XYZ file of N, CA and C in Angstrom:
315
model
N -22.004 9.507 -161.313
C -23.124 9.056 -162.017
C -23.944 10.250 -162.462
N -24.652 10.114 -163.501
C -25.361 11.366 -163.963
C -26.800 11.351 -163.261
N -27.411 12.425 -163.225
C -28.776 12.443 -162.641
C -29.837 11.766 -163.517
N -30.169 10.747 -162.881
C -31.189 10.020 -163.676
C -32.578 9.750 -162.929
N -32.853 8.572 -162.923
C -34.062 8.311 -161.890
C -33.837 8.736 -160.615
N -32.590 8.221 -160.001
C -32.507 8.636 -158.592
C -31.346 9.891 -158.538
N -31.548 10.826 -157.756
C -30.439 11.719 -157.730
C -29.401 11.261 -156.754
N -28.037 11.637 -157.296
C -27.061 11.299 -156.533
C -26.870 11.639 -155.241
N -27.284 12.950 -154.882
C -26.978 13.529 -153.758
C -27.594 13.222 -152.597
N -28.932 12.823 -152.674
C -29.640 12.450 -151.339
C -30.635 11.108 -151.749
N -30.564 10.633 -152.726
C -31.352 9.292 -152.901
C -32.740 9.505 -153.272
N -33.107 10.883 -153.463
C -34.464 11.370 -153.802
C -34.740 11.018 -155.392
N -36.116 11.067 -155.701
C -36.333 11.169 -157.125
C -36.129 12.364 -157.626
N -35.645 12.144 -159.187
C -35.718 13.553 -159.805
C -36.569 14.396 -160.083
N -36.580 15.674 -160.319
C -37.710 16.689 -160.169
C -38.639 16.317 -161.412
N -38.114 15.650 -162.484
C -38.919 15.372 -163.845
C -39.923 14.048 -163.289
N -39.199 13.181 -162.569
C -40.057 12.080 -162.055
C -41.129 12.457 -161.166
N -40.746 13.385 -160.111
C -41.791 13.847 -159.153
C -42.987 14.483 -159.848
N -42.653 15.302 -160.845
C -43.829 16.023 -161.467
C -44.580 15.192 -162.208
N -44.109 14.043 -162.798
C -44.834 13.150 -163.497
C -45.819 12.227 -162.429
N -45.238 12.084 -161.481
C -45.817 11.184 -160.401
C -46.993 12.115 -159.699
N -46.630 13.471 -159.374
C -47.873 14.338 -158.812
C -48.920 14.370 -159.901
N -48.601 14.446 -161.406
C -49.661 14.593 -162.243
C -50.443 13.338 -162.329
N -49.749 12.219 -162.302
C -50.545 10.866 -162.384
C -51.542 10.749 -161.094
N -51.085 11.212 -159.988
C -51.930 11.007 -158.836
C -52.951 12.067 -158.746
N -52.590 13.321 -159.291
C -53.612 14.195 -159.327
C -54.647 13.733 -160.375
N -54.335 13.356 -161.558
C -55.382 12.907 -162.429
C -56.133 11.637 -161.862
N -55.530 10.755 -161.242
C -56.358 9.608 -160.677
C -57.120 10.128 -159.493
N -56.785 11.066 -158.662
C -57.417 11.712 -157.749
C -58.621 12.317 -158.256
N -58.386 13.024 -159.349
C -59.690 13.656 -160.096
C -60.752 12.732 -160.633
N -60.247 11.579 -161.243
C -60.941 10.608 -161.757
C -61.716 9.897 -160.743
N -61.178 9.544 -159.563
C -61.772 8.845 -158.519
C -63.057 9.804 -157.940
N -62.479 11.084 -157.703
C -63.482 12.042 -157.086
C -64.711 12.268 -158.221
N -64.431 12.335 -159.391
C -65.363 12.578 -160.376
C -66.252 11.407 -160.556
N -65.614 10.305 -160.818
C -66.542 8.935 -161.082
C -66.758 8.027 -159.915
N -65.626 7.772 -159.208
C -65.700 6.823 -157.962
C -66.785 7.172 -157.046
N -66.575 8.319 -156.471
C -67.406 8.804 -155.306
C -68.919 8.822 -155.583
N -69.336 9.383 -156.710
C -70.799 9.265 -157.109
C -71.311 7.928 -157.316
N -70.607 7.042 -157.894
C -70.982 5.713 -158.247
C -70.940 5.064 -156.694
N -70.056 5.211 -155.932
C -70.033 4.670 -154.484
C -71.302 5.115 -153.849
N -71.568 6.426 -153.788
C -72.714 6.857 -153.203
C -74.147 6.502 -153.820
N -74.017 6.162 -154.967
C -75.384 5.586 -155.702
C -75.587 4.201 -155.301
N -74.544 3.406 -155.064
C -74.464 1.875 -154.661
C -74.886 1.996 -153.324
N -74.243 2.795 -152.523
C -74.788 2.791 -150.932
C -76.203 3.206 -150.946
N -76.590 4.167 -151.623
C -77.959 4.573 -151.790
C -78.920 3.618 -152.021
N -78.513 2.959 -153.150
C -79.397 1.826 -153.739
C -79.652 0.729 -152.720
N -78.649 0.294 -152.046
C -78.495 -0.819 -151.131
C -79.217 -0.329 -149.999
N -79.065 0.933 -149.407
C -80.018 1.262 -148.271
C -81.528 1.278 -148.732
N -81.845 1.713 -149.822
C -82.949 1.720 -150.186
C -83.722 0.298 -150.355
N -82.952 -0.602 -150.661
C -83.468 -2.208 -150.717
C -83.680 -2.662 -149.326
N -82.693 -2.422 -148.576
C -82.707 -2.848 -147.010
C -83.922 -2.092 -146.389
N -84.301 -0.928 -146.772
C -85.253 -0.191 -146.025
C -86.608 -0.676 -146.583
N -86.738 -1.099 -147.770
C -87.941 -1.586 -148.285
C -88.157 -3.020 -147.868
N -87.094 -3.845 -147.721
C -87.244 -5.069 -147.087
C -87.875 -4.981 -145.664
N -87.179 -4.033 -144.927
C -87.501 -3.935 -143.556
C -89.039 -3.602 -143.378
N -89.324 -2.634 -144.297
C -90.788 -2.150 -144.189
C -91.786 -3.241 -144.732
N -91.519 -4.137 -145.573
C -92.237 -5.339 -145.994
C -92.330 -6.192 -144.707
N -91.240 -6.531 -144.138
C -91.069 -7.486 -142.960
C -92.046 -6.978 -141.775
N -91.790 -5.446 -141.570
C -92.765 -5.027 -140.493
C -94.165 -5.150 -140.865
N -94.608 -5.019 -142.147
C -96.041 -5.038 -142.475
C -96.480 -6.455 -142.346
N -95.636 -7.593 -142.713
C -95.994 -8.801 -142.648
C -96.096 -9.238 -141.145
N -95.216 -8.595 -140.256
C -95.289 -9.023 -138.955
C -96.457 -8.354 -138.267
N -97.096 -7.313 -138.795
C -98.122 -6.407 -138.231
C -99.411 -7.151 -138.630
N -99.389 -7.800 -139.785
C -100.521 -8.653 -140.113
C -100.441 -10.018 -139.401
N -99.396 -10.611 -139.188
C -99.460 -11.622 -138.407
C -99.887 -11.350 -136.927
N -99.514 -10.352 -136.517
C -99.987 -10.006 -134.886
C -101.529 -9.640 -134.873
N -102.020 -9.079 -136.065
C -103.494 -8.890 -136.170
C -104.089 -10.374 -136.212
N -103.536 -11.203 -136.909
C -104.235 -12.634 -137.072
C -103.975 -13.178 -135.522
N -103.159 -13.041 -134.842
C -102.903 -13.514 -133.323
C -103.862 -12.976 -132.580
N -103.889 -11.701 -132.604
C -105.148 -10.810 -131.929
C -106.458 -11.531 -132.108
N -106.798 -11.713 -133.338
C -108.108 -12.296 -133.533
C -108.321 -13.738 -133.102
N -107.191 -14.505 -133.129
C -107.349 -15.851 -132.596
C -107.481 -15.965 -131.049
N -106.825 -14.954 -130.449
C -106.799 -14.537 -128.838
C -108.224 -14.206 -128.548
N -108.777 -13.372 -129.170
C -110.230 -12.907 -128.974
C -111.211 -14.098 -129.253
N -110.959 -14.957 -130.190
C -111.832 -16.135 -130.389
C -111.717 -17.170 -129.355
N -110.454 -17.402 -128.849
C -110.354 -18.235 -127.829
C -110.757 -17.822 -126.362
N -110.716 -16.545 -126.150
C -111.336 -15.834 -125.007
C -112.777 -16.093 -124.915
N -113.478 -15.764 -125.954
C -114.912 -15.876 -126.249
C -115.210 -17.338 -126.111
N -114.612 -18.077 -126.695
C -114.854 -19.783 -126.400
C -114.813 -20.004 -124.991
N -113.613 -19.655 -124.179
C -113.426 -19.982 -122.863
C -114.459 -19.472 -122.047
N -114.801 -18.047 -122.301
C -116.006 -17.325 -121.529
C -117.434 -18.291 -121.717
N -117.696 -18.583 -122.974
C -118.744 -19.359 -123.164
C -118.809 -20.654 -122.487
N -117.811 -21.174 -122.363
C -117.449 -22.584 -121.767
C -117.757 -22.393 -119.985
N -117.153 -21.293 -119.612
C -117.294 -20.999 -118.297
C -118.619 -20.663 -117.733
N -119.374 -19.901 -118.723
C -120.684 -19.528 -118.243
C -121.474 -20.992 -118.330
N -121.174 -21.760 -119.369
C -122.092 -22.995 -119.310
C -121.700 -23.880 -118.191
N -120.428 -23.931 -117.739
C -120.270 -24.499 -116.450
C -120.651 -24.031 -115.367
N -120.926 -22.929 -115.110
C -121.197 -22.339 -114.066
C -122.708 -22.582 -113.833
N -123.333 -22.446 -115.177
C -124.759 -22.643 -115.037
C -125.116 -24.216 -114.748
N -124.286 -25.135 -115.020
C -124.395 -26.482 -114.819
C -124.251 -26.806 -113.223
N -123.228 -26.115 -112.615
C -123.000 -26.208 -111.382
C -124.275 -25.732 -110.523
N -124.661 -24.594 -110.951
C -125.970 -23.852 -110.170
C -127.102 -24.828 -110.492
N -127.297 -25.555 -111.522
C -128.402 -26.312 -111.649
C -128.265 -27.755 -110.830
N -127.037 -28.060 -110.706
C -126.850 -29.257 -109.820
C -127.171 -28.850 -108.234
N -126.613 -27.687 -108.106
C -126.854 -27.192 -106.687
C -128.202 -26.952 -106.259
N -128.958 -26.488 -107.313
C -130.383 -26.512 -107.198
C -131.125 -27.822 -106.939
N -130.660 -28.879 -107.751
C -131.334 -30.113 -107.495
C -130.822 -30.745 -106.154
N -129.777 -30.612 -105.693
C -129.239 -31.021 -104.477
C -130.075 -30.289 -103.187
N -130.288 -29.110 -103.319
C -131.137 -28.246 -102.475
C -132.638 -28.703 -102.479
N -133.087 -28.980 -103.683
C -134.436 -29.390 -103.909
C -134.530 -30.820 -103.224
N -133.516 -31.539 -103.508
C -133.616 -32.935 -102.801
C -133.466 -32.949 -101.259
N -132.763 -31.946 -100.644
C -132.815 -31.896 -99.237
C -134.149 -31.461 -98.742
N -134.779 -30.532 -99.514
C -136.075 -30.134 -99.057
C -137.137 -30.916 -98.735
N -137.264 -31.956 -99.912
C -138.037 -32.912 -99.869
C -137.724 -34.223 -99.075
N -138.818 -34.615 -98.219
C -138.301 -35.744 -97.405
C -138.506 -37.059 -98.099
């Protein structure tokens, strides 16, 4: 057989075909490295920026909600303190009335 697509001697591709394949792969590799990699990095950077922005927004919202909860806790504590002071005053008043009643015959 004549040398064509496959070489008769060892089943390898002919030199002409190998050169064409190498040129194609080289051109494809250059195109990918020239256009594909920067586009991919831009997409990754953009998505990273979006995720980071979303995380910052979420953290800011959670910080505001935490401040609201702290305010509510302070208000509840003040209400409880006021209620406890009132209750202690009432107990002292009743105790005074009982002591006064015991002193008078």
